Amino acid sequence: MRTLISSAFVSLDGVMEAPGGEPGYRNSGWTFKEVEFLPEAYELKGQEQEEATAMLFGRTSYEAFSPVWPDMAEFAGYKPMPKYVVSTTFTDKDLVEGWGETTILRSLDEVAALKETEGGPVIMHGSATLNRELSDAGLIDRYHLLVFPLLLGAGKRLFSTTDKDTQKLKLVEHQAYANGMQKQIFDVVR
């Protein structure tokens, strides 16, 4: 069974919306506008490329990343990886050329089936709505969080507000950085 990893930039109050400057959000670009850049705080991003064997996106995150990441040297490790986009409305004509094999999944059941296949970890960046749905369905196995020392108030949250049974997490790695950021890696306890 493959491990599904959720990787997110998140504020201390749980907001993950528009960390890189995506339009339409009041605090857009909060990761680089508000917190000093320290390269060591982002080493996790390189480790993820070495560890992952496939990528999973919701439609909105795919639309944000796919025009930019294929040509970025920082994300070259992702280019040859198979990619999966979870969407009920996407079609093959919506996929970008030159970013590797991409498959459209139509449901959480198809994500569960992907996890049952052979292969290494599948990493999901951003994808707020999909992240909440997968978490509520018990399909996420690990969280890679870079927590920023900010309170953003409104915005899309990493976790849903669904009334559900407690889900226990085990902290497997953590580190604090001089700029106030924290790396937190949690495994979901089953």
PDB file of C-alpha atoms in Angstrom:
ATOM      1  CA  MET A   1       0.000   0.000   0.000  1.00  0.00           C
ATOM      2  CA  ARG A   2       1.287   3.453  -0.925  1.00  0.00           C
ATOM      3  CA  THR A   3       1.668   6.228   1.635  1.00  0.00           C
ATOM      4  CA  LEU A   4      -0.294   9.420   0.945  1.00  0.00           C
ATOM      5  CA  ILE A   5       1.543  12.502   2.243  1.00  0.00           C
ATOM      6  CA  SER A   6      -0.141  15.880   2.631  1.00  0.00           C
ATOM      7  CA  SER A   7       2.409  18.698   2.351  1.00  0.00           C
ATOM      8  CA  ALA A   8       1.318  22.204   3.253  1.00  0.00           C
ATOM      9  CA  PHE A   9       2.444  25.676   4.203  1.00  0.00           C
ATOM     10  CA  VAL A  10       0.133  26.645   7.043  1.00  0.00           C
ATOM     11  CA  SER A  11      -0.285  29.599   9.379  1.00  0.00           C
ATOM     12  CA  LEU A  12      -0.402  28.986  13.112  1.00  0.00           C
ATOM     13  CA  ASP A  13      -4.188  29.331  12.976  1.00  0.00           C
ATOM     14  CA  GLY A  14      -4.504  26.685  10.244  1.00  0.00           C
ATOM     15  CA  VAL A  15      -4.881  28.812   7.094  1.00  0.00           C
ATOM     16  CA  MET A  16      -3.248  27.444   3.950  1.00  0.00           C
ATOM     17  CA  GLU A  17      -4.780  29.681   1.291  1.00  0.00           C
ATOM     18  CA  ALA A  18      -2.591  31.515  -1.273  1.00  0.00           C
ATOM     19  CA  PRO A  19       0.833  31.094   0.342  1.00  0.00           C
ATOM     20  CA  GLY A  20       2.676  31.840  -2.905  1.00  0.00           C
ATOM     21  CA  GLY A  21       0.777  34.899  -4.084  1.00  0.00           C
ATOM     22  CA  GLU A  22      -2.275  33.448  -5.816  1.00  0.00           C
ATOM     23  CA  PRO A  23      -4.774  36.237  -6.593  1.00  0.00           C
ATOM     24  CA  GLY A  24      -8.072  36.847  -4.855  1.00  0.00           C
ATOM     25  CA  TYR A  25      -7.053  36.429  -1.206  1.00  0.00           C
ATOM     26  CA  ARG A  26      -6.390  39.397   1.095  1.00  0.00           C
ATOM     27  CA  ASN A  27      -3.194  37.918   2.580  1.00  0.00           C
ATOM     28  CA  SER A  28      -1.912  36.416  -0.680  1.00  0.00           C
ATOM     29  CA  GLY A  29       1.829  35.664  -0.610  1.00  0.00           C
ATOM     30  CA  TRP A  30       2.045  35.489   3.172  1.00  0.00           C
ATOM     31  CA  THR A  31       4.919  32.979   3.122  1.00  0.00           C
ATOM     32  CA  PHE A  32       7.406  35.377   1.562  1.00  0.00           C
ATOM     33  CA  LYS A  33       5.919  38.793   2.387  1.00  0.00           C
ATOM     34  CA  GLU A  34       5.693  38.327   6.124  1.00  0.00           C
ATOM     35  CA  VAL A  35       8.453  35.896   7.165  1.00  0.00           C
ATOM     36  CA  GLU A  36      12.208  36.159   6.594  1.00  0.00           C
ATOM     37  CA  PHE A  37      13.436  33.599   4.052  1.00  0.00           C
ATOM     38  CA  LEU A  38      15.817  31.008   5.498  1.00  0.00           C
ATOM     39  CA  PRO A  39      16.895  28.282   3.024  1.00  0.00           C
ATOM     40  CA  GLU A  40      17.210  25.652   5.760  1.00  0.00           C
ATOM     41  CA  ALA A  41      13.523  26.054   6.630  1.00  0.00           C
ATOM     42  CA  TYR A  42      12.616  24.819   3.147  1.00  0.00           C
ATOM     43  CA  GLU A  43      14.950  21.791   2.933  1.00  0.00           C
ATOM     44  CA  LEU A  44      11.880  19.599   3.411  1.00  0.00           C
ATOM     45  CA  LYS A  45      10.778  20.524  -0.125  1.00  0.00           C
ATOM     46  CA  GLY A  46      13.903  18.896  -1.611  1.00  0.00           C
ATOM     47  CA  GLN A  47      13.500  15.831   0.607  1.00  0.00           C
ATOM     48  CA  GLU A  48       9.921  15.427  -0.603  1.00  0.00           C
ATOM     49  CA  GLN A  49      11.072  15.268  -4.228  1.00  0.00           C
ATOM     50  CA  GLU A  50      13.540  12.514  -3.335  1.00  0.00           C
ATOM     51  CA  GLU A  51      10.968  10.526  -1.323  1.00  0.00           C
ATOM     52  CA  ALA A  52       7.858  10.840  -3.504  1.00  0.00           C
ATOM     53  CA  THR A  53       7.134   8.664  -6.523  1.00  0.00           C
ATOM     54  CA  ALA A  54       3.893  10.374  -7.646  1.00  0.00           C
ATOM     55  CA  MET A  55       1.956  13.589  -7.100  1.00  0.00           C
ATOM     56  CA  LEU A  56      -1.714  14.157  -6.293  1.00  0.00           C
ATOM     57  CA  PHE A  57      -3.588  17.447  -6.774  1.00  0.00           C
ATOM     58  CA  GLY A  58      -7.030  18.898  -6.519  1.00  0.00           C
ATOM     59  CA  ARG A  59      -8.099  20.793  -9.641  1.00  0.00           C
ATOM     60  CA  THR A  60      -7.399  24.287  -8.285  1.00  0.00           C
ATOM     61  CA  SER A  61      -3.876  23.455  -7.092  1.00  0.00           C
ATOM     62  CA  TYR A  62      -3.085  21.666 -10.350  1.00  0.00           C
ATOM     63  CA  GLU A  63      -4.194  24.778 -12.247  1.00  0.00           C
ATOM     64  CA  ALA A  64      -1.929  26.934 -10.035  1.00  0.00           C
ATOM     65  CA  PHE A  65       1.180  24.711 -10.110  1.00  0.00           C
ATOM     66  CA  SER A  66       1.111  23.205 -13.617  1.00  0.00           C
ATOM     67  CA  PRO A  67       1.929  26.398 -15.551  1.00  0.00           C
ATOM     68  CA  VAL A  68       4.896  27.178 -13.250  1.00  0.00           C
ATOM     69  CA  TRP A  69       6.521  24.082 -11.749  1.00  0.00           C
ATOM     70  CA  PRO A  70       7.449  22.194 -14.961  1.00  0.00           C
ATOM     71  CA  ASP A  71      10.120  24.790 -15.799  1.00  0.00           C
ATOM     72  CA  MET A  72      11.358  25.541 -12.269  1.00  0.00           C
ATOM     73  CA  ALA A  73      14.767  24.078 -11.423  1.00  0.00           C
ATOM     74  CA  GLU A  74      13.718  23.846  -7.749  1.00  0.00           C
ATOM     75  CA  PHE A  75      11.010  21.319  -8.690  1.00  0.00           C
ATOM     76  CA  ALA A  76      12.798  19.398 -11.462  1.00  0.00           C
ATOM     77  CA  GLY A  77      12.475  16.154  -9.476  1.00  0.00           C
ATOM     78  CA  TYR A  78       8.711  16.260  -9.908  1.00  0.00           C
ATOM     79  CA  LYS A  79       8.715  16.583 -13.702  1.00  0.00           C
ATOM     80  CA  PRO A  80       9.065  12.851 -14.555  1.00  0.00           C
ATOM     81  CA  MET A  81       6.726  11.655 -11.790  1.00  0.00           C
ATOM     82  CA  PRO A  82       3.226  10.425 -12.587  1.00  0.00           C
ATOM     83  CA  LYS A  83       0.615  12.957 -11.552  1.00  0.00           C
ATOM     84  CA  TYR A  84      -3.004  12.510 -10.523  1.00  0.00           C
ATOM     85  CA  VAL A  85      -5.644  15.241 -10.514  1.00  0.00           C
ATOM     86  CA  VAL A  86      -8.843  14.646  -8.544  1.00  0.00           C
ATOM     87  CA  SER A  87     -11.717  16.447 -10.261  1.00  0.00           C
ATOM     88  CA  THR A  88     -15.240  15.759 -11.441  1.00  0.00           C
ATOM     89  CA  THR A  89     -15.031  18.491 -14.107  1.00  0.00           C
ATOM     90  CA  PHE A  90     -11.485  18.286 -15.521  1.00  0.00           C
ATOM     91  CA  THR A  91     -10.865  16.729 -18.937  1.00  0.00           C
ATOM     92  CA  ASP A  92      -7.703  15.621 -20.721  1.00  0.00           C
ATOM     93  CA  LYS A  93      -7.673  18.888 -22.684  1.00  0.00           C
ATOM     94  CA  ASP A  94      -7.214  20.752 -19.366  1.00  0.00           C
ATOM     95  CA  LEU A  95      -3.875  19.018 -18.686  1.00  0.00           C
ATOM     96  CA  VAL A  96      -0.580  20.760 -19.471  1.00  0.00           C
ATOM     97  CA  GLU A  97       1.882  19.311 -21.961  1.00  0.00           C
ATOM     98  CA  GLY A  98       5.415  18.362 -20.958  1.00  0.00           C
ATOM     99  CA  TRP A  99       4.910  17.702 -17.257  1.00  0.00           C
ATOM    100  CA  GLY A 100       4.807  13.923 -17.350  1.00  0.00           C
ATOM    101  CA  GLU A 101       2.015  11.381 -17.382  1.00  0.00           C
ATOM    102  CA  THR A 102      -1.145  12.751 -15.744  1.00  0.00           C
ATOM    103  CA  THR A 103      -4.296  10.816 -14.851  1.00  0.00           C
ATOM    104  CA  ILE A 104      -7.627  12.296 -13.824  1.00  0.00           C
ATOM    105  CA  LEU A 105      -9.316  10.635 -10.843  1.00  0.00           C
ATOM    106  CA  ARG A 106     -13.031  11.259 -10.351  1.00  0.00           C
ATOM    107  CA  SER A 107     -13.603  10.271  -6.713  1.00  0.00           C
ATOM    108  CA  LEU A 108     -12.115   9.537  -3.308  1.00  0.00           C
ATOM    109  CA  ASP A 109     -12.685   5.850  -4.089  1.00  0.00           C
ATOM    110  CA  GLU A 110     -10.273   6.207  -7.000  1.00  0.00           C
ATOM    111  CA  VAL A 111      -7.721   7.816  -4.656  1.00  0.00           C
ATOM    112  CA  ALA A 112      -8.180   4.876  -2.269  1.00  0.00           C
ATOM    113  CA  ALA A 113      -7.607   2.495  -5.203  1.00  0.00           C
ATOM    114  CA  LEU A 114      -4.426   4.398  -6.158  1.00  0.00           C
ATOM    115  CA  LYS A 115      -3.136   3.897  -2.623  1.00  0.00           C
ATOM    116  CA  GLU A 116      -3.603   0.138  -3.055  1.00  0.00           C
ATOM    117  CA  THR A 117      -1.254   0.006  -6.063  1.00  0.00           C
ATOM    118  CA  GLU A 118       2.449  -0.835  -5.994  1.00  0.00           C
ATOM    119  CA  GLY A 119       4.887   2.024  -5.646  1.00  0.00           C
ATOM    120  CA  GLY A 120       6.282   4.534  -3.233  1.00  0.00           C
ATOM    121  CA  PRO A 121       4.781   7.567  -1.538  1.00  0.00           C
ATOM    122  CA  VAL A 122       2.297   9.878  -3.244  1.00  0.00           C
ATOM    123  CA  ILE A 123       2.642  13.542  -2.256  1.00  0.00           C
ATOM    124  CA  MET A 124      -0.109  16.135  -2.320  1.00  0.00           C
ATOM    125  CA  HIS A 125       0.818  19.836  -2.227  1.00  0.00           C
ATOM    126  CA  GLY A 126      -1.781  22.411  -1.219  1.00  0.00           C
ATOM    127  CA  SER A 127      -5.163  21.231  -2.520  1.00  0.00           C
ATOM    128  CA  ALA A 128      -7.169  22.583   0.420  1.00  0.00           C
ATOM    129  CA  THR A 129     -10.568  21.121  -0.429  1.00  0.00           C
ATOM    130  CA  LEU A 130      -9.153  17.741  -1.451  1.00  0.00           C
ATOM    131  CA  ASN A 131      -6.928  17.685   1.632  1.00  0.00           C
ATOM    132  CA  ARG A 132      -9.921  18.128   3.943  1.00  0.00           C
ATOM    133  CA  GLU A 133     -11.957  15.464   2.118  1.00  0.00           C
ATOM    134  CA  LEU A 134      -9.089  12.940   2.153  1.00  0.00           C
ATOM    135  CA  SER A 135      -8.390  13.629   5.821  1.00  0.00           C
ATOM    136  CA  ASP A 136     -12.050  13.153   6.755  1.00  0.00           C
ATOM    137  CA  ALA A 137     -12.098   9.894   4.756  1.00  0.00           C
ATOM    138  CA  GLY A 138      -9.012   8.595   6.588  1.00  0.00           C
ATOM    139  CA  LEU A 139      -6.911   8.410   3.420  1.00  0.00           C
ATOM    140  CA  ILE A 140      -3.960  10.602   4.478  1.00  0.00           C
ATOM    141  CA  ASP A 141      -1.095   8.736   6.133  1.00  0.00           C
ATOM    142  CA  ARG A 142       1.385  11.532   6.873  1.00  0.00           C
ATOM    143  CA  TYR A 143       1.461  15.313   7.164  1.00  0.00           C
ATOM    144  CA  HIS A 144       4.481  17.444   6.213  1.00  0.00           C
ATOM    145  CA  LEU A 145       3.739  20.872   7.631  1.00  0.00           C
ATOM    146  CA  LEU A 146       5.772  24.057   7.468  1.00  0.00           C
ATOM    147  CA  VAL A 147       4.058  26.194  10.088  1.00  0.00           C
ATOM    148  CA  PHE A 148       4.520  29.958   9.794  1.00  0.00           C
ATOM    149  CA  PRO A 149       4.396  32.255  12.848  1.00  0.00           C
ATOM    150  CA  LEU A 150       1.375  34.145  11.556  1.00  0.00           C
ATOM    151  CA  LEU A 151      -2.294  34.442  12.429  1.00  0.00           C
ATOM    152  CA  LEU A 152      -4.166  35.076   9.175  1.00  0.00           C
ATOM    153  CA  GLY A 153      -7.733  34.816  10.438  1.00  0.00           C
ATOM    154  CA  ALA A 154      -9.918  34.123   7.428  1.00  0.00           C
ATOM    155  CA  GLY A 155      -8.946  31.781   4.609  1.00  0.00           C
ATOM    156  CA  LYS A 156      -9.095  28.165   3.500  1.00  0.00           C
ATOM    157  CA  ARG A 157      -8.078  25.873   6.327  1.00  0.00           C
ATOM    158  CA  LEU A 158      -5.928  22.762   6.262  1.00  0.00           C
ATOM    159  CA  PHE A 159      -8.394  20.717   8.296  1.00  0.00           C
ATOM    160  CA  SER A 160     -12.176  20.550   8.050  1.00  0.00           C
ATOM    161  CA  THR A 161     -14.595  21.459  10.788  1.00  0.00           C
ATOM    162  CA  THR A 162     -16.485  18.180  10.363  1.00  0.00           C
ATOM    163  CA  ASP A 163     -17.703  16.687  13.630  1.00  0.00           C
ATOM    164  CA  LYS A 164     -15.847  13.371  13.643  1.00  0.00           C
ATOM    165  CA  ASP A 165     -14.089  10.937  15.906  1.00  0.00           C
ATOM    166  CA  THR A 166     -10.664  11.913  17.218  1.00  0.00           C
ATOM    167  CA  GLN A 167      -7.817  11.189  14.822  1.00  0.00           C
ATOM    168  CA  LYS A 168      -4.533  10.695  16.625  1.00  0.00           C
ATOM    169  CA  LEU A 169      -1.249  11.843  15.103  1.00  0.00           C
ATOM    170  CA  LYS A 170       2.303  10.842  16.060  1.00  0.00           C
ATOM    171  CA  LEU A 171       5.007  13.503  15.775  1.00  0.00           C
ATOM    172  CA  VAL A 172       7.912  11.826  13.967  1.00  0.00           C
ATOM    173  CA  GLU A 173      10.084  14.843  13.177  1.00  0.00           C
ATOM    174  CA  HIS A 174      10.147  18.508  14.094  1.00  0.00           C
ATOM    175  CA  GLN A 175      12.421  21.496  13.944  1.00  0.00           C
ATOM    176  CA  ALA A 176      12.165  25.197  14.772  1.00  0.00           C
ATOM    177  CA  TYR A 177      13.965  27.844  12.729  1.00  0.00           C
ATOM    178  CA  ALA A 178      15.344  31.280  13.619  1.00  0.00           C
ATOM    179  CA  ASN A 179      12.590  33.007  11.605  1.00  0.00           C
ATOM    180  CA  GLY A 180       9.895  31.373  13.759  1.00  0.00           C
ATOM    181  CA  MET A 181       8.876  28.727  11.217  1.00  0.00           C
ATOM    182  CA  GLN A 182       8.476  25.140  12.363  1.00  0.00           C
ATOM    183  CA  LYS A 183       8.704  21.876  10.476  1.00  0.00           C
ATOM    184  CA  GLN A 184       6.248  19.320  11.837  1.00  0.00           C
ATOM    185  CA  ILE A 185       5.946  15.825  10.386  1.00  0.00           C
ATOM    186  CA  PHE A 186       3.137  13.669  11.730  1.00  0.00           C
ATOM    187  CA  ASP A 187       2.110  10.097  10.963  1.00  0.00           C
ATOM    188  CA  VAL A 188      -1.586   9.285  11.249  1.00  0.00           C
ATOM    189  CA  VAL A 189      -2.101   6.623  13.924  1.00  0.00           C
ATOM    190  CA  ARG A 190      -4.502   3.926  12.782  1.00  0.00           C
TER     191      ARG A 190
END
